[in-house]
XYZ file of C-alpha atoms in Angstrom:
163
model
C 8.808 -72.477 114.893
C 10.597 -75.086 112.773
C 14.312 -75.214 111.670
C 13.272 -73.283 108.422
C 12.159 -70.293 110.488
C 15.714 -69.727 111.728
C 18.441 -68.257 109.534
C 21.843 -69.936 109.494
C 24.539 -67.468 108.539
C 28.270 -67.028 109.034
C 29.162 -65.286 112.236
C 29.734 -61.498 111.996
C 31.089 -59.629 114.960
C 29.094 -56.476 114.298
C 25.853 -58.300 114.012
C 26.252 -61.273 116.431
C 28.640 -59.894 119.052
C 28.947 -62.309 121.967
C 25.826 -64.266 120.909
C 27.780 -67.590 120.457
C 29.404 -67.251 123.930
C 25.943 -66.623 125.478
C 24.539 -69.726 123.864
C 27.425 -71.990 124.983
C 27.468 -70.447 128.494
C 23.735 -71.137 128.811
C 24.053 -74.760 127.734
C 27.057 -75.222 129.968
C 25.016 -73.839 132.935
C 22.093 -76.153 132.136
C 24.462 -79.146 132.416
C 26.463 -77.810 135.310
C 29.703 -77.545 133.379
C 32.402 -74.959 134.037
C 32.726 -72.158 131.593
C 35.458 -69.582 131.217
C 35.464 -66.371 129.139
C 39.157 -66.821 128.282
C 41.455 -69.676 127.507
C 39.724 -72.879 126.443
C 36.367 -71.244 125.729
C 37.698 -68.031 124.018
C 36.748 -69.476 120.516
C 33.068 -68.772 121.146
C 33.717 -65.261 122.429
C 36.049 -64.421 119.497
C 35.092 -66.773 116.590
C 36.734 -64.499 114.079
C 40.125 -65.141 115.772
C 39.689 -68.951 115.957
C 37.941 -70.010 112.718
C 38.558 -69.433 109.070
C 36.137 -66.793 107.637
C 32.740 -68.276 107.025
C 33.547 -71.464 109.035
C 31.711 -70.388 112.314
C 27.952 -70.304 111.749
C 25.185 -69.022 113.901
C 21.504 -69.583 113.907
C 19.319 -66.617 114.312
C 15.772 -66.322 115.403
C 13.446 -63.990 113.595
C 14.417 -61.096 116.003
C 18.106 -61.722 115.255
C 18.913 -63.415 118.561
C 21.678 -66.024 118.266
C 20.068 -69.292 119.250
C 22.718 -71.716 118.032
C 26.141 -72.049 116.677
C 28.658 -74.416 115.098
C 32.317 -74.195 113.924
C 34.649 -76.025 111.540
C 38.476 -76.313 111.490
C 40.917 -77.769 108.981
C 43.152 -80.081 110.982
C 45.352 -80.921 107.954
C 45.783 -84.011 105.837
C 42.244 -83.970 104.745
C 40.760 -84.173 108.296
C 38.355 -81.462 109.418
C 36.731 -81.093 112.847
C 33.254 -79.938 113.820
C 33.286 -77.755 116.918
C 30.715 -76.116 119.273
C 27.494 -77.371 118.114
C 25.056 -75.788 120.667
C 21.392 -74.787 120.484
C 19.487 -72.919 123.196
C 16.829 -75.020 124.941
C 13.936 -73.026 123.399
C 15.155 -73.617 119.939
C 15.683 -77.344 120.297
C 13.437 -80.098 118.862
C 12.975 -78.219 115.681
C 15.678 -79.671 113.508
C 18.063 -76.823 113.991
C 20.927 -78.867 115.339
C 20.690 -81.141 112.379
C 20.530 -78.176 110.044
C 23.678 -76.629 111.561
C 25.495 -80.028 111.438
C 24.627 -80.607 107.733
C 25.843 -77.114 106.941
C 29.217 -77.896 108.428
C 29.349 -81.224 106.515
C 28.684 -79.276 103.355
C 31.541 -76.795 104.153
C 33.932 -79.648 104.866
C 33.061 -81.443 101.687
C 33.429 -78.319 99.681
C 36.861 -77.798 101.234
C 37.976 -81.233 100.138
C 37.666 -83.161 103.490
C 38.405 -86.856 103.469
C 36.965 -87.129 106.985
C 35.193 -84.985 109.485
C 35.643 -85.611 113.226
C 34.025 -84.257 116.362
C 34.098 -84.840 120.098
C 31.035 -84.552 122.357
C 30.660 -84.728 126.109
C 29.244 -87.998 127.232
C 26.219 -86.184 128.750
C 25.021 -84.923 125.333
C 23.161 -88.171 124.448
C 20.611 -86.331 122.218
C 23.412 -84.819 120.157
C 25.034 -88.246 119.742
C 21.852 -89.631 118.109
C 21.783 -86.506 115.928
C 25.423 -87.190 114.771
C 24.594 -90.772 114.034
C 21.617 -89.786 111.967
C 23.888 -87.422 109.930
C 26.229 -90.330 109.176
C 28.891 -90.128 111.870
C 29.997 -93.233 113.686
C 31.203 -93.295 117.289
C 34.848 -94.331 117.064
C 36.631 -93.558 120.446
C 36.552 -92.198 123.935
C 38.869 -89.577 125.254
C 39.415 -87.150 128.163
C 39.168 -83.671 126.592
C 42.030 -81.286 126.500
C 39.924 -78.816 128.597
C 40.969 -77.794 132.105
C 38.555 -80.187 133.771
C 39.324 -83.204 131.626
C 35.679 -83.780 130.349
C 34.867 -87.286 129.273
C 33.941 -87.325 125.561
C 32.974 -89.609 122.753
C 34.680 -89.099 119.452
C 32.727 -89.450 116.199
C 33.895 -89.687 112.560
C 32.325 -89.193 109.137
C 34.315 -90.542 106.291
C 33.798 -88.968 102.872
C 34.059 -91.155 99.749
C 36.534 -89.951 97.170
C 34.864 -88.455 94.189
C 35.903 -89.930 90.922
């Protein structure tokens, strides 16, 4: 199954329920990361409360199972942030992560972004290569604002102004 065999659609509570939460929880389990249903991780349990309508996307398998997700937020001043790009192990290696990333790049561009930033745990090396393929450059290191102070790389994609 290639990336084209998955549907990428805006999250809808009635259709997708806790699918994004299950995806992120599974990936965190795979990497041995802590995960909490409330507080810091609540955005993937309740995307409609944390993201502008249409700015949290899910990837569905043919049977409707949520196998991936990604979000976008407007941070002000022309800066947007990509959040929560996760794909289940069985759906990886098929171009789906890149497809989700490029969808968010398109949403940010359409909303007038000057730059798109993201932060990614240092352990997600495969994702870092994906971001660089999509035009992001690594620009900083930080300790995340999560309860366990994860180590993260920051990435930025600058958009040229249209004339």
